[in-house]
C-alpha atoms as one frame of an Amber mdcrd trajectory, in Angstrom:
protein
  70.598 201.424  11.599  68.733 198.133  11.936  65.599 197.708   9.847  62.762
 195.312  10.673  60.305 194.263   7.988  57.092 192.341   8.677  55.308 190.180
   6.142  52.661 187.483   5.991  49.540 189.380   6.977  46.254 189.062   5.167
  42.513 188.518   5.422  41.335 185.160   6.735  38.278 183.450   8.178  37.892
 182.694  11.889  39.718 179.484  12.723  42.285 179.944   9.964  46.030 180.317
  10.434  48.671 182.810   9.383  52.431 182.892   9.771  53.993 186.318  10.151
  57.670 186.946   9.501  59.974 189.700  10.715  63.210 190.028   8.788  66.053
 192.032  10.330  68.743 193.810   8.364  71.357 193.066  11.037  72.069 190.190
  13.383  70.711 190.666  16.912  73.058 190.656  19.869  72.844 187.518  21.971
  70.960 189.294  24.763  68.435 190.915  22.408  64.709 190.493  22.921  62.390
 190.471  19.936  58.667 190.824  20.300  55.351 191.071  18.505  52.812 193.758
  19.304  49.497 194.553  17.689  47.312 197.619  17.431  43.704 197.881  16.332
  42.228 201.206  15.160  41.632 203.488  18.116  43.235 201.023  20.532  46.488
 201.000  22.473  49.416 198.978  21.241  49.084 195.519  22.789  51.770 193.014
  23.697  51.451 189.673  21.917  54.632 187.653  22.469  58.373 187.965  22.974
  61.375 185.730  22.599  64.958 185.779  23.851  67.180 185.716  20.786  69.682
 183.515  22.580  68.050 180.420  24.015  64.608 180.989  22.554  62.548 181.217
  25.739  59.230 182.936  25.084  56.436 184.806  26.825  52.864 185.220  25.582
  49.916 187.421  26.321  47.035 185.536  27.932  44.822 186.314  24.952  47.015
 184.303  22.562  48.371 181.499  24.753  47.829 178.118  23.166  47.104 179.646
  19.754  50.201 181.662  18.813  53.808 180.502  18.716  56.807 182.815  18.474
  60.076 181.485  17.098  63.255 182.637  15.419  65.706 181.471  12.771  69.031
 182.676  14.104  71.168 182.209  10.980  68.582 183.986   8.812  67.820 186.803
  11.296  64.097 186.108  10.990  61.473 186.014  13.718  58.128 184.309  13.187
  54.686 184.401  14.703  52.587 181.349  13.914  48.953 182.251  14.545  46.444
 179.405  14.730  42.711 179.404  15.395  42.469 183.081  14.596  39.570 185.041
  16.043  37.957 188.319  14.955  39.468 190.000  18.005  42.918 189.211  16.602
  42.300 191.765  13.851  45.010 194.423  14.078  48.205 195.717  12.569  50.998
 193.489  13.831  54.419 194.972  14.536  57.722 193.341  15.343  60.173 195.068
  17.646  63.652 194.639  19.089  64.972 195.633  22.493  67.331 194.513  25.237
  64.967 194.001  28.172  62.603 191.144  28.953  59.626 193.468  29.009  56.039
 193.439  27.736  55.713 197.219  27.525  56.132 198.726  24.074  58.149 201.505
  25.690  60.995 199.042  26.269  61.596 198.543  22.557  63.582 200.934  20.431
  63.366 199.406  16.957  60.111 198.749  15.121  58.890 197.480  11.794  56.212
 199.221   9.778  53.551 196.617  10.517  51.470 194.089   8.612  47.669 193.979
   8.603  45.823 190.910   9.875  42.066 190.818   9.348  39.933 187.971  10.701
  36.299 188.081   9.624  33.522 185.964   8.153
C-alpha cells in the first residue's frame, strides 16, 4: 500500500514563503496524477494544484495562480509545493494525494497523506 507523507508546514508571516514536500513510499505509474489540497477548520477540502507525473504539466486553483508552484522529483518520488507571497487565507492543513485522473475534485483521489499545517498570520 502506497504511503504519502507531507512535510514543510509551519507558521509564517504574510508575504513569506514555504516549500511543502510529499514523499511517496512507491514510484507512481507514468499516468499518475498527484495533487495538493487544503482544508481549513469547518471548511470543505479545497483543490490547490495538480501535476501529471509524466511530463510535469500542472493545473492551479485561481486563488494560488502566480504564487504557488507544483513540481516533482521523479527519481526521488517526491512532489513539492512552493508557496510564495503567502496570505492569511492560505492558512489550512495541506494534503497531498495521488490518483489516475486529471481532476480537481478530491473524490478522484484514492491515496492521501496525513497533512501538514500551514499558518499565515501577523
